[in-house]
Every structure is written in C-alpha cells, then in structure tokens.
mmCIF file of C-alpha atoms in Angstrom:
data_model
loop_
_atom_site.group_PDB
_atom_site.id
_atom_site.type_symbol
_atom_site.label_atom_id
_atom_site.label_comp_id
_atom_site.label_asym_id
_atom_site.label_seq_id
_atom_site.Cartn_x
_atom_site.Cartn_y
_atom_site.Cartn_z
ATOM 1 C CA UNK A 1482 59.901 110.916 202.580
ATOM 2 C CA UNK A 1483 62.861 113.240 202.756
ATOM 3 C CA UNK A 1484 66.108 112.456 201.020
ATOM 4 C CA UNK A 1485 67.911 112.073 204.370
ATOM 5 C CA UNK A 1486 65.405 109.440 205.523
ATOM 6 C CA UNK A 1487 65.744 107.513 202.266
ATOM 7 C CA UNK A 1488 69.538 107.526 202.620
ATOM 8 C CA UNK A 1489 69.281 106.275 206.179
ATOM 9 C CA UNK A 1490 67.011 103.414 205.122
ATOM 10 C CA UNK A 1491 69.293 102.499 202.229
ATOM 11 C CA UNK A 1492 72.300 102.538 204.508
ATOM 12 C CA UNK A 1493 70.603 100.222 206.982
ATOM 13 C CA UNK A 1494 69.738 97.764 204.219
ATOM 14 C CA UNK A 1495 73.278 97.763 202.838
ATOM 15 C CA UNK A 1496 74.760 97.242 206.291
ATOM 16 C CA UNK A 1497 72.603 94.124 206.652
ATOM 17 C CA UNK A 1498 70.754 94.702 209.887
ATOM 18 C CA UNK A 1499 68.511 91.807 208.986
ATOM 19 C CA UNK A 1500 65.250 93.718 209.477
ATOM 20 C CA UNK A 1501 63.217 95.430 206.726
ATOM 21 C CA UNK A 1502 62.727 99.169 207.007
ATOM 22 C CA UNK A 1503 59.246 100.372 208.014
ATOM 23 C CA UNK A 1504 57.169 102.615 205.787
ATOM 24 C CA UNK A 1505 57.271 105.223 208.507
ATOM 25 C CA UNK A 1506 61.011 105.258 208.421
ATOM 26 C CA UNK A 1507 61.229 104.270 212.090
ATOM 27 C CA UNK A 1508 63.806 101.722 213.135
ATOM 28 C CA UNK A 1509 62.608 98.209 213.975
ATOM 29 C CA UNK A 1510 62.015 97.007 217.504
ATOM 30 C CA UNK A 1511 64.926 96.926 219.889
ATOM 31 C CA UNK A 1512 64.657 93.192 220.272
ATOM 32 C CA UNK A 1513 65.611 92.918 216.629
ATOM 33 C CA UNK A 1514 69.015 94.432 217.322
ATOM 34 C CA UNK A 1515 69.831 91.675 219.810
ATOM 35 C CA UNK A 1516 68.618 89.080 217.355
ATOM 36 C CA UNK A 1517 70.736 90.597 214.606
ATOM 37 C CA UNK A 1518 73.844 90.449 216.771
ATOM 38 C CA UNK A 1519 73.130 86.807 217.586
ATOM 39 C CA UNK A 1520 72.755 85.945 213.897
ATOM 40 C CA UNK A 1521 75.983 87.698 213.035
ATOM 41 C CA UNK A 1522 77.795 85.811 215.783
ATOM 42 C CA UNK A 1523 76.382 82.516 214.519
ATOM 43 C CA UNK A 1524 77.494 83.278 210.985
ATOM 44 C CA UNK A 1525 80.973 84.136 212.189
ATOM 45 C CA UNK A 1526 81.098 80.980 214.279
ATOM 46 C CA UNK A 1527 79.906 78.918 211.321
ATOM 47 C CA UNK A 1528 82.520 80.539 209.110
ATOM 48 C CA UNK A 1529 85.228 79.740 211.629
ATOM 49 C CA UNK A 1530 84.103 76.093 211.797
ATOM 50 C CA UNK A 1531 84.016 75.837 208.016
ATOM 51 C CA UNK A 1532 87.545 77.221 207.779
ATOM 52 C CA UNK A 1533 88.772 74.718 210.359
ATOM 53 C CA UNK A 1534 87.171 71.860 208.449
ATOM 54 C CA UNK A 1535 88.751 72.993 205.190
ATOM 55 C CA UNK A 1536 92.188 73.220 206.834
ATOM 56 C CA UNK A 1537 91.746 69.746 208.345
ATOM 57 C CA UNK A 1538 90.778 68.269 204.995
ATOM 58 C CA UNK A 1539 93.766 69.901 203.289
ATOM 59 C CA UNK A 1540 96.139 68.595 205.965
ATOM 60 C CA UNK A 1541 94.701 65.090 205.636
ATOM 61 C CA UNK A 1542 95.066 65.230 201.847
ATOM 62 C CA UNK A 1543 98.679 66.388 202.190
ATOM 63 C CA UNK A 1544 99.415 63.515 204.570
ATOM 64 C CA UNK A 1545 97.881 60.982 202.183
ATOM 65 C CA UNK A 1546 99.811 62.436 199.242
ATOM 66 C CA UNK A 1547 103.094 62.358 201.162
ATOM 67 C CA UNK A 1548 102.509 58.740 202.165
ATOM 68 C CA UNK A 1549 101.691 57.806 198.567
ATOM 69 C CA UNK A 1550 104.814 59.403 197.156
ATOM 70 C CA UNK A 1551 106.972 57.800 199.823
ATOM 71 C CA UNK A 1552 105.569 54.300 199.376
ATOM 72 C CA UNK A 1553 105.453 54.331 195.590
ATOM 73 C CA UNK A 1554 108.966 55.643 195.276
ATOM 74 C CA UNK A 1555 108.163 58.587 193.034
ATOM 75 C CA UNK A 1556 110.404 60.977 194.934
ATOM 76 C CA UNK A 1557 113.543 61.942 193.072
ATOM 77 C CA UNK A 1558 117.050 62.096 194.493
ATOM 78 C CA UNK A 1559 120.172 63.394 192.832
ATOM 79 C CA UNK A 1560 122.127 60.301 191.605
ATOM 80 C CA UNK A 1561 125.688 59.559 192.626
ATOM 81 C CA UNK A 1562 128.498 61.283 190.780
ATOM 82 C CA UNK A 1563 129.650 59.425 187.633
ATOM 83 C CA UNK A 1564 132.105 56.613 188.352
ATOM 84 C CA UNK A 1565 134.550 56.586 185.395
ATOM 85 C CA UNK A 1566 136.154 53.256 186.315
ATOM 86 C CA UNK A 1567 132.866 51.371 186.572
ATOM 87 C CA UNK A 1568 131.527 53.044 183.433
ATOM 88 C CA UNK A 1569 134.588 51.802 181.531
ATOM 89 C CA UNK A 1570 133.918 48.234 182.713
ATOM 90 C CA UNK A 1571 130.288 48.524 181.618
ATOM 91 C CA UNK A 1572 131.417 49.628 178.153
ATOM 92 C CA UNK A 1573 133.817 46.680 177.920
ATOM 93 C CA UNK A 1574 130.982 44.283 178.705
ATOM 94 C CA UNK A 1575 128.974 45.921 175.893
ATOM 95 C CA UNK A 1576 131.551 45.183 173.199
ATOM 96 C CA UNK A 1577 129.726 45.458 169.830
ATOM 97 C CA UNK A 1578 130.713 41.971 168.650
ATOM 98 C CA UNK A 1579 130.608 40.116 171.977
ATOM 99 C CA UNK A 1580 128.147 39.217 174.706
ATOM 100 C CA UNK A 1581 127.958 37.841 178.240
ATOM 101 C CA UNK A 1582 127.849 34.131 179.054
ATOM 102 C CA UNK A 1583 125.630 33.274 182.033
ATOM 103 C CA UNK A 1584 127.182 30.219 183.710
ATOM 104 C CA UNK A 1585 125.916 30.947 187.216
ATOM 105 C CA UNK A 1586 123.480 28.072 187.733
ATOM 106 C CA UNK A 1587 123.113 26.924 191.322
ATOM 107 C CA UNK A 1588 123.808 23.227 191.992
ATOM 108 C CA UNK A 1589 120.053 22.580 192.098
ATOM 109 C CA UNK A 1590 119.432 24.275 188.757
ATOM 110 C CA UNK A 1591 122.434 22.540 187.218
ATOM 111 C CA UNK A 1592 120.904 19.177 188.125
ATOM 112 C CA UNK A 1593 117.908 19.988 185.889
ATOM 113 C CA UNK A 1594 120.239 20.537 182.939
ATOM 114 C CA UNK A 1595 122.029 17.201 183.177
ATOM 115 C CA UNK A 1596 120.971 14.079 181.302
ATOM 116 C CA UNK A 1597 119.680 11.125 183.258
ATOM 117 C CA UNK A 1598 122.407 9.059 184.823
ATOM 118 C CA UNK A 1599 124.906 11.926 185.073
ATOM 119 C CA UNK A 1600 125.655 12.610 188.743
ATOM 120 C CA UNK A 1601 125.241 16.188 189.928
ATOM 121 C CA UNK A 1602 128.493 16.394 191.870
ATOM 122 C CA UNK A 1603 130.926 19.219 192.479
ATOM 123 C CA UNK A 1604 133.491 17.412 190.306
ATOM 124 C CA UNK A 1605 131.050 17.190 187.359
ATOM 125 C CA UNK A 1606 130.027 20.845 187.666
ATOM 126 C CA UNK A 1607 133.664 21.889 187.839
ATOM 127 C CA UNK A 1608 134.572 19.834 184.770
ATOM 128 C CA UNK A 1609 131.770 21.416 182.760
ATOM 129 C CA UNK A 1610 132.662 24.968 183.720
ATOM 130 C CA UNK A 1611 136.306 24.301 182.953
ATOM 131 C CA UNK A 1612 135.240 23.096 179.505
ATOM 132 C CA UNK A 1613 133.320 26.341 179.027
ATOM 133 C CA UNK A 1614 136.037 28.676 180.244
ATOM 134 C CA UNK A 1615 138.798 26.895 178.283
ATOM 135 C CA UNK A 1616 136.876 26.761 174.975
ATOM 136 C CA UNK A 1617 139.135 27.838 172.070
ATOM 137 C CA UNK A 1618 138.686 31.475 170.975
ATOM 138 C CA UNK A 1619 136.087 32.109 173.679
ATOM 139 C CA UNK A 1620 137.503 35.587 174.230
ATOM 140 C CA UNK A 1621 136.630 36.486 170.621
ATOM 141 C CA UNK A 1622 132.898 36.156 171.325
ATOM 142 C CA UNK A 1623 132.409 36.534 175.073
ATOM 143 C CA UNK A 1624 133.118 39.820 176.858
ATOM 144 C CA UNK A 1625 132.247 38.527 180.315
ATOM 145 C CA UNK A 1626 131.020 35.473 182.150
ATOM 146 C CA UNK A 1627 128.717 35.338 185.179
ATOM 147 C CA UNK A 1628 129.755 32.596 187.602
ATOM 148 C CA UNK A 1629 128.301 30.951 190.679
ATOM 149 C CA UNK A 1630 130.269 31.415 193.880
ATOM 150 C CA UNK A 1631 131.261 27.746 193.975
ATOM 151 C CA UNK A 1632 133.298 28.317 190.805
ATOM 152 C CA UNK A 1633 135.261 31.093 192.514
ATOM 153 C CA UNK A 1634 135.765 28.957 195.597
ATOM 154 C CA UNK A 1635 136.571 25.593 193.997
ATOM 155 C CA UNK A 1636 137.941 26.493 190.575
ATOM 156 C CA UNK A 1637 140.019 29.600 191.111
ATOM 157 C CA UNK A 1638 142.561 28.546 188.470
ATOM 158 C CA UNK A 1639 139.793 28.401 185.836
ATOM 159 C CA UNK A 1640 138.600 31.865 186.846
ATOM 160 C CA UNK A 1641 142.098 33.328 186.636
ATOM 161 C CA UNK A 1642 142.600 31.646 183.259
ATOM 162 C CA UNK A 1643 139.515 33.430 181.885
ATOM 163 C CA UNK A 1644 140.745 36.751 183.269
ATOM 164 C CA UNK A 1645 144.143 36.267 181.638
ATOM 165 C CA UNK A 1646 142.376 35.839 178.279
ATOM 166 C CA UNK A 1647 140.673 39.218 178.631
ATOM 167 C CA UNK A 1648 137.278 37.906 179.748
ATOM 168 C CA UNK A 1649 135.683 39.878 182.575
ATOM 169 C CA UNK A 1650 134.354 37.670 185.359
ATOM 170 C CA UNK A 1651 131.238 38.395 187.372
ATOM 171 C CA UNK A 1652 129.541 36.882 190.388
ATOM 172 C CA UNK A 1653 125.882 36.116 191.040
ATOM 173 C CA UNK A 1654 125.252 37.642 194.458
ATOM 174 C CA UNK A 1655 121.573 36.837 194.991
ATOM 175 C CA UNK A 1656 120.763 33.700 196.966
ATOM 176 C CA UNK A 1657 117.576 32.540 195.299
ATOM 177 C CA UNK A 1658 113.986 33.426 196.070
ATOM 178 C CA UNK A 1659 111.415 32.969 198.826
ATOM 179 C CA UNK A 1660 107.600 33.223 198.628
ATOM 180 C CA UNK A 1661 105.862 36.514 199.222
ATOM 181 C CA UNK A 1662 102.605 36.514 201.161
ATOM 182 C CA UNK A 1663 100.060 35.335 200.311
ATOM 183 C CA UNK A 1664 101.859 32.235 199.049
ATOM 184 C CA UNK A 1665 98.995 31.306 196.737
ATOM 185 C CA UNK A 1666 99.805 34.345 194.582
ATOM 186 C CA UNK A 1667 103.023 32.655 193.469
ATOM 187 C CA UNK A 1668 105.013 35.877 193.862
ATOM 188 C CA UNK A 1669 108.542 35.773 195.216
ATOM 189 C CA UNK A 1670 111.252 37.986 196.697
ATOM 190 C CA UNK A 1671 114.999 37.499 196.355
ATOM 191 C CA UNK A 1672 117.279 36.626 199.274
ATOM 192 C CA UNK A 1673 120.839 37.794 199.849
ATOM 193 C CA UNK A 1674 120.868 41.387 201.078
ATOM 194 C CA UNK A 1675 122.197 40.375 204.481
ATOM 195 C CA UNK A 1676 125.999 40.420 204.353
ATOM 196 C CA UNK A 1677 125.914 41.516 200.715
ATOM 197 C CA UNK A 1678 128.694 44.098 200.866
ATOM 198 C CA UNK A 1679 131.041 41.709 202.651
ATOM 199 C CA UNK A 1680 130.482 38.961 200.075
ATOM 200 C CA UNK A 1681 130.803 41.412 197.206
ATOM 201 C CA UNK A 1682 134.101 42.745 198.529
ATOM 202 C CA UNK A 1683 135.456 39.219 199.000
ATOM 203 C CA UNK A 1684 134.746 38.124 195.425
ATOM 204 C CA UNK A 1685 136.009 41.430 194.039
ATOM 205 C CA UNK A 1686 139.211 41.672 196.069
ATOM 206 C CA UNK A 1687 140.188 38.002 196.153
ATOM 207 C CA UNK A 1688 138.386 36.514 193.156
ATOM 208 C CA UNK A 1689 138.837 39.256 190.583
ATOM 209 C CA UNK A 1690 135.124 39.839 189.920
ATOM 210 C CA UNK A 1691 134.475 43.212 188.243
ATOM 211 C CA UNK A 1692 130.701 42.908 187.902
ATOM 212 C CA UNK A 1693 127.851 41.227 189.757
ATOM 213 C CA UNK A 1694 124.275 40.176 189.081
ATOM 214 C CA UNK A 1695 121.035 40.161 191.074
ATOM 215 C CA UNK A 1696 117.881 38.487 189.770
ATOM 216 C CA UNK A 1697 114.288 39.168 190.767
ATOM 217 C CA UNK A 1698 111.341 37.295 189.250
ATOM 218 C CA UNK A 1699 107.812 38.437 188.419
ATOM 219 C CA UNK A 1700 104.869 36.306 187.335
ATOM 220 C CA UNK A 1701 102.148 37.528 184.989
ATOM 221 C CA UNK A 1702 98.648 36.660 186.191
ATOM 222 C CA UNK A 1703 95.233 38.181 186.766
ATOM 223 C CA UNK A 1704 96.500 40.152 189.756
ATOM 224 C CA UNK A 1705 100.252 39.875 189.304
ATOM 225 C CA UNK A 1706 102.781 41.309 189.333
ATOM 226 C CA UNK A 1707 101.297 43.160 192.290
ATOM 227 C CA UNK A 1708 102.332 46.594 193.477
ATOM 228 C CA UNK A 1709 103.728 45.067 196.656
ATOM 229 C CA UNK A 1710 105.911 42.583 194.747
ATOM 230 C CA UNK A 1711 107.187 45.282 192.397
ATOM 231 C CA UNK A 1712 107.901 47.665 195.258
ATOM 232 C CA UNK A 1713 109.723 45.034 197.343
ATOM 233 C CA UNK A 1714 111.865 43.609 194.542
ATOM 234 C CA UNK A 1715 112.604 47.011 193.032
ATOM 235 C CA UNK A 1716 113.875 48.301 196.379
ATOM 236 C CA UNK A 1717 116.080 45.215 196.763
ATOM 237 C CA UNK A 1718 117.490 45.615 193.247
ATOM 238 C CA UNK A 1719 118.327 49.246 194.002
ATOM 239 C CA UNK A 1720 119.961 48.280 197.310
ATOM 240 C CA UNK A 1721 122.029 45.667 195.466
ATOM 241 C CA UNK A 1722 123.126 48.257 192.887
ATOM 242 C CA UNK A 1723 124.310 50.583 195.648
ATOM 243 C CA UNK A 1724 126.200 47.829 197.471
ATOM 244 C CA UNK A 1725 127.840 46.563 194.277
ATOM 245 C CA UNK A 1726 129.075 49.990 193.225
ATOM 246 C CA UNK A 1727 130.290 50.691 196.755
ATOM 247 C CA UNK A 1728 132.557 47.635 196.635
ATOM 248 C CA UNK A 1729 133.849 48.451 193.142
ATOM 249 C CA UNK A 1730 131.877 46.262 190.743
ATOM 250 C CA UNK A 1731 129.341 46.984 187.999
ATOM 251 C CA UNK A 1732 125.838 45.813 188.960
ATOM 252 C CA UNK A 1733 123.654 43.948 186.471
ATOM 253 C CA UNK A 1734 120.008 44.257 187.505
ATOM 254 C CA UNK A 1735 117.820 41.421 186.265
ATOM 255 C CA UNK A 1736 114.093 42.022 186.846
ATOM 256 C CA UNK A 1737 112.852 38.976 184.920
ATOM 257 C CA UNK A 1738 109.212 38.814 183.897
ATOM 258 C CA UNK A 1739 108.754 35.064 183.548
ATOM 259 C CA UNK A 1740 107.421 33.546 180.352
ATOM 260 C CA UNK A 1741 105.252 31.140 182.327
ATOM 261 C CA UNK A 1742 101.504 31.534 182.022
ATOM 262 C CA UNK A 1743 98.913 32.033 179.306
ATOM 263 C CA UNK A 1744 99.237 35.811 178.843
ATOM 264 C CA UNK A 1745 99.332 37.334 175.376
ATOM 265 C CA UNK A 1746 101.967 39.675 173.949
ATOM 266 C CA UNK A 1747 100.134 42.839 175.014
ATOM 267 C CA UNK A 1748 99.652 41.712 178.586
ATOM 268 C CA UNK A 1749 103.254 40.573 178.858
ATOM 269 C CA UNK A 1750 104.438 43.956 177.663
ATOM 270 C CA UNK A 1751 102.230 45.801 180.131
ATOM 271 C CA UNK A 1752 103.581 43.724 183.022
ATOM 272 C CA UNK A 1753 107.178 44.313 181.941
ATOM 273 C CA UNK A 1754 106.569 48.066 181.693
ATOM 274 C CA UNK A 1755 105.137 48.206 185.214
ATOM 275 C CA UNK A 1756 108.096 46.281 186.587
ATOM 276 C CA UNK A 1757 110.703 48.457 184.872
ATOM 277 C CA UNK A 1758 108.999 51.672 185.967
ATOM 278 C CA UNK A 1759 109.071 50.377 189.533
ATOM 279 C CA UNK A 1760 112.772 49.502 189.299
ATOM 280 C CA UNK A 1761 113.795 52.909 188.013
ATOM 281 C CA UNK A 1762 111.578 54.669 190.558
ATOM 282 C CA UNK A 1763 113.494 52.821 193.266
ATOM 283 C CA UNK A 1764 116.837 53.696 191.667
ATOM 284 C CA UNK A 1765 115.896 57.385 191.502
ATOM 285 C CA UNK A 1766 115.500 57.359 195.273
ATOM 286 C CA UNK A 1767 119.121 56.248 195.762
ATOM 287 C CA UNK A 1768 121.740 58.999 195.993
ATOM 288 C CA UNK A 1769 124.453 56.312 196.064
ATOM 289 C CA UNK A 1770 123.823 54.719 192.643
ATOM 290 C CA UNK A 1771 125.373 55.877 189.371
ATOM 291 C CA UNK A 1772 122.835 54.736 186.731
ATOM 292 C CA UNK A 1773 125.507 55.190 184.048
ATOM 293 C CA UNK A 1774 127.622 52.450 185.654
ATOM 294 C CA UNK A 1775 125.119 49.587 185.607
ATOM 295 C CA UNK A 1776 123.539 47.232 183.087
ATOM 296 C CA UNK A 1777 119.950 46.077 182.773
ATOM 297 C CA UNK A 1778 119.216 42.429 182.001
ATOM 298 C CA UNK A 1779 115.698 41.642 180.774
ATOM 299 C CA UNK A 1780 113.685 39.046 178.904
ATOM 300 C CA UNK A 1781 112.216 39.563 175.451
ATOM 301 C CA UNK A 1782 108.531 40.473 175.499
ATOM 302 C CA UNK A 1783 106.749 37.301 174.383
ATOM 303 C CA UNK A 1784 103.391 35.581 174.925
ATOM 304 C CA UNK A 1785 103.280 33.143 177.823
ATOM 305 C CA UNK A 1786 104.398 29.581 177.224
ATOM 306 C CA UNK A 1787 100.817 28.360 177.674
ATOM 307 C CA UNK A 1788 99.318 31.053 175.461
ATOM 308 C CA UNK A 1789 97.563 30.114 172.224
ATOM 309 C CA UNK A 1790 99.058 33.232 170.638
ATOM 310 C CA UNK A 1791 102.219 32.891 168.577
ATOM 311 C CA UNK A 1792 104.568 35.822 167.999
ATOM 312 C CA UNK A 1793 107.070 36.119 165.174
ATOM 313 C CA UNK A 1794 110.536 37.576 165.902
ATOM 314 C CA UNK A 1795 109.644 40.966 164.400
ATOM 315 C CA UNK A 1796 106.567 41.156 166.650
ATOM 316 C CA UNK A 1797 108.666 40.270 169.692
ATOM 317 C CA UNK A 1798 111.239 42.902 168.706
ATOM 318 C CA UNK A 1799 108.616 45.627 168.264
ATOM 319 C CA UNK A 1800 106.892 44.835 171.560
ATOM 320 C CA UNK A 1801 110.220 44.695 173.416
ATOM 321 C CA UNK A 1802 111.586 47.935 172.017
ATOM 322 C CA UNK A 1803 108.297 49.756 172.665
ATOM 323 C CA UNK A 1804 108.485 48.879 176.374
ATOM 324 C CA UNK A 1805 112.163 49.752 176.704
ATOM 325 C CA UNK A 1806 111.815 53.146 175.052
ATOM 326 C CA UNK A 1807 109.024 54.052 177.461
ATOM 327 C CA UNK A 1808 110.731 52.930 180.660
ATOM 328 C CA UNK A 1809 114.553 52.814 180.521
ATOM 329 C CA UNK A 1810 116.400 56.120 181.049
ATOM 330 C CA UNK A 1811 118.931 57.239 178.468
ATOM 331 C CA UNK A 1812 121.740 57.288 181.026
ATOM 332 C CA UNK A 1813 121.752 53.474 181.298
ATOM 333 C CA UNK A 1814 124.636 52.373 179.032
ATOM 334 C CA UNK A 1815 123.266 49.037 177.883
ATOM 335 C CA UNK A 1816 120.590 46.371 177.989
ATOM 336 C CA UNK A 1817 121.445 42.678 177.754
ATOM 337 C CA UNK A 1818 118.853 40.006 177.067
ATOM 338 C CA UNK A 1819 118.372 36.684 178.777
ATOM 339 C CA UNK A 1820 117.132 33.721 176.803
ATOM 340 C CA UNK A 1821 114.555 32.744 179.422
ATOM 341 C CA UNK A 1822 114.346 29.100 178.417
ATOM 342 C CA UNK A 1823 114.115 29.818 174.696
ATOM 343 C CA UNK A 1824 116.003 27.595 172.315
ATOM 344 C CA UNK A 1825 119.232 28.766 170.726
ATOM 345 C CA UNK A 1826 117.403 29.370 167.452
ATOM 346 C CA UNK A 1827 114.497 31.325 168.971
ATOM 347 C CA UNK A 1828 116.641 33.513 171.228
ATOM 348 C CA UNK A 1829 119.030 34.277 168.375
ATOM 349 C CA UNK A 1830 116.183 35.103 165.978
ATOM 350 C CA UNK A 1831 114.597 37.479 168.506
ATOM 351 C CA UNK A 1832 117.905 39.222 169.173
ATOM 352 C CA UNK A 1833 118.607 39.530 165.447
ATOM 353 C CA UNK A 1834 115.143 41.030 164.828
ATOM 354 C CA UNK A 1835 115.693 43.548 167.609
ATOM 355 C CA UNK A 1836 119.101 44.514 166.205
ATOM 356 C CA UNK A 1837 117.582 44.917 162.736
ATOM 357 C CA UNK A 1838 114.838 47.109 164.155
ATOM 358 C CA UNK A 1839 117.442 49.358 165.770
ATOM 359 C CA UNK A 1840 119.290 49.594 162.440
ATOM 360 C CA UNK A 1841 116.070 50.372 160.550
ATOM 361 C CA UNK A 1842 115.406 53.294 162.891
ATOM 362 C CA UNK A 1843 118.725 54.897 162.002
ATOM 363 C CA UNK A 1844 118.256 54.297 158.291
ATOM 364 C CA UNK A 1845 114.822 55.935 158.515
ATOM 365 C CA UNK A 1846 116.417 59.081 159.926
ATOM 366 C CA UNK A 1847 115.327 58.509 163.524
ATOM 367 C CA UNK A 1848 117.738 58.986 166.442
ATOM 368 C CA UNK A 1849 119.759 55.873 167.355
ATOM 369 C CA UNK A 1850 118.799 53.956 170.472
ATOM 370 C CA UNK A 1851 120.179 55.603 173.606
ATOM 371 C CA UNK A 1852 121.653 52.362 174.954
ATOM 372 C CA UNK A 1853 123.648 49.466 173.520
ATOM 373 C CA UNK A 1854 121.901 46.108 173.051
ATOM 374 C CA UNK A 1855 123.613 42.782 173.676
ATOM 375 C CA UNK A 1856 122.980 39.317 175.124
ATOM 376 C CA UNK A 1857 123.559 37.517 178.398
ATOM 377 C CA UNK A 1858 122.412 34.025 177.470
ATOM 378 C CA UNK A 1859 122.648 30.922 179.620
ATOM 379 C CA UNK A 1860 120.845 27.954 178.121
ATOM 380 C CA UNK A 1861 120.812 29.531 174.645
ATOM 381 C CA UNK A 1862 124.608 29.279 174.669
ATOM 382 C CA UNK A 1863 125.069 26.120 176.719
ATOM 383 C CA UNK A 1864 122.209 23.728 175.957
ATOM 384 C CA UNK A 1865 123.466 21.950 172.842
ATOM 385 C CA UNK A 1866 127.049 21.998 174.039
ATOM 386 C CA UNK A 1867 126.079 20.516 177.415
ATOM 387 C CA UNK A 1868 124.162 17.692 175.734
ATOM 388 C CA UNK A 1869 127.134 16.909 173.496
ATOM 389 C CA UNK A 1870 129.482 16.997 176.460
#
C-alpha cells in the first residue's frame, strides 16, 4: 500500500466516519455515509438534550438554595447605623454593681405569687409595686425596673418617683403567648406585634420608659424546639427590636428556653444554642436594628426540672458560657440573666459562678468576655420579700 493510501485511511479513521477501512483501501459503501450522518445527528441531539437537562437541574438547585436561605434567615443585611443615645442607655442598664428588677408580672401571673386568702386586686398589686419602687436605697442596687403596663397606667406617681431616683423604667410590650400548631407539641408564639409601635411610643413619650422587653418561650422535648417555632419567634423578636429602637427605647430580647422537662445539661445547651442562632440570624436580616443598642435576656443552662441529673453552679456556668461564646455576637453590649423560677440562693450561686468564670479567664491570660454580664431577676428578687409583705 502506498504512503498516500495509508494517510488517507488514517485520516478517515481519525475523522470518525464510523466505518472500518477495507484492506483494498476502497471507501465503504455509500449507504454507510448516510448512516454515519444519522449517527452524528443523533449524538448531537443527545448532547443537546443532556445539556438542557443539566441546565434544568442547576436551575432547580439554585431555586431550592435560594428558598432555603430565605426561609432560614441566613442572608446578611448591613445593620442600622449606631445609635449613640440608645447605646448610652444600654450601658447605664449594665452598671457593674447593679442589675435589673423584673416586676412586670401580668395580673394572672401575679395571682400565682400571692398567698392563699390574699385577693388579687388592682389595689393589692399597686400596693406591692409601690413597696418595691419605694424601697430604701433601691437605686444603689437596681439600674432599671421592667414594669407591666398597668403600673404605668394606674401608678404613674410611683413610676415618676423611680425615675427621679435615677432608676430607668422599662415596659413589657409583649402580650403573652398563643399555641403554635400542632397544639400537642406545646410550642407557643408571642402576641403583641399589632399596634406595637403605637404602644411603644405612648409609654416612651408619656410614661418615661427608656427600654422595653419582649419574651418568647421555647420548650425542650424530643422534637422541640422545632425549626418552625424558632423561625417564627426569632422573626417576631427581631421585629420587636426594630419597632422599639424606632420609637426611641432600648429593646431587651428574651428568648427563654424553659427549664420544664426532663432534659439533661447537654440537651438543654444544644436547644439554647439553636434558639440563639435563630434569633441572631433573624436580626442580621434587619437593616433597621442596631445590635449594639439592645440587650439579651436568657436563662442559665440547666438540666430540666424533672431531670434526674443535678448540676453544680460551676457546671451551669461552664455550660452557659460555652453556648453564649458560640452564638452571641461581640457587638451586643450585655447579657442579663433571668432566674427562671430558681430560688434566690440558686440563681445567685449560678450568677456568682458565671462571674467567677469570667474573672478566671482574664487571670489566665485569655481575652475578657466581649459583653457585660448582669441580672434581670423577678422571683429571685421578689419571692421572700413578697411572702414577708
């Protein structure tokens, strides 16, 4: 075979005609050319279909990803510009030798605190709150007091007396909770967003309130707190923060993980971490919230009240600080702790252990905590005094 014939055969093979060369060097039958063209067209058509499928899959994946990021609140938004006035109020509430008194019980909750035979009337509730607000040297230990709206409405002179003594007054703006579906889950959402700005402005402008509080509750169970409950309550807490700052008051966000249940320390900490991550995801989506002009109010991480596990104060402090360091941004100026039904002794011991842990970090050469720690106790400040009264 001549060199030219060999080259021609090689060229045909490389071009992919689809037919083997004959030993004689003659081209294959003409029918093969038509078949070859058909095969090439099929391959091109198949390639086009494959490309379309790939594009469709990629578009579907992008849609799913966009929906996920939107519904889980992972998108980031530039926060509001720093509000110097509100940041100053937040710092005042975080006075190093003072804390916040929570005296914002609703009439129904107040009834549970009273001894048998004591009527739960407006006059009795007003007398008790007057006793609290007029306590000698209260201003030396209390930086602020959270009040129920009935105190602003029916005891304005007591409120103004506290303000004149240098105690900041705050208002509880949430209106209690309602069940989330399904009801059997025991999860709840907080009411009060409707008309929130108008109520906030009224208590700020006419009552002298400089901060406000909103409470959401989360139960620890086999399937709770659920993503839906976290997402709903976190969005409401963020909406409250925006409304409060818009009307000129410092918001205190209280996502309380309840101590009810039989969960252990580890499970309680995991639930609290999920809740706090959800709250700060929701806050990051708000361009109208200054995170440096708000306070966070949380419970200590403890085993459930029905748990067989017992936790010492140093264990509670370690578990609590571990969660906070992983979830709370540095820009938040302070974290205040609720007593959550703990006795005066237990709540105080847990707070002292947490403060000691923060001090030990500094003495060990570690950076200080990025936020101030304080208290916002209700029953842990009132219980014994109320019984005596």
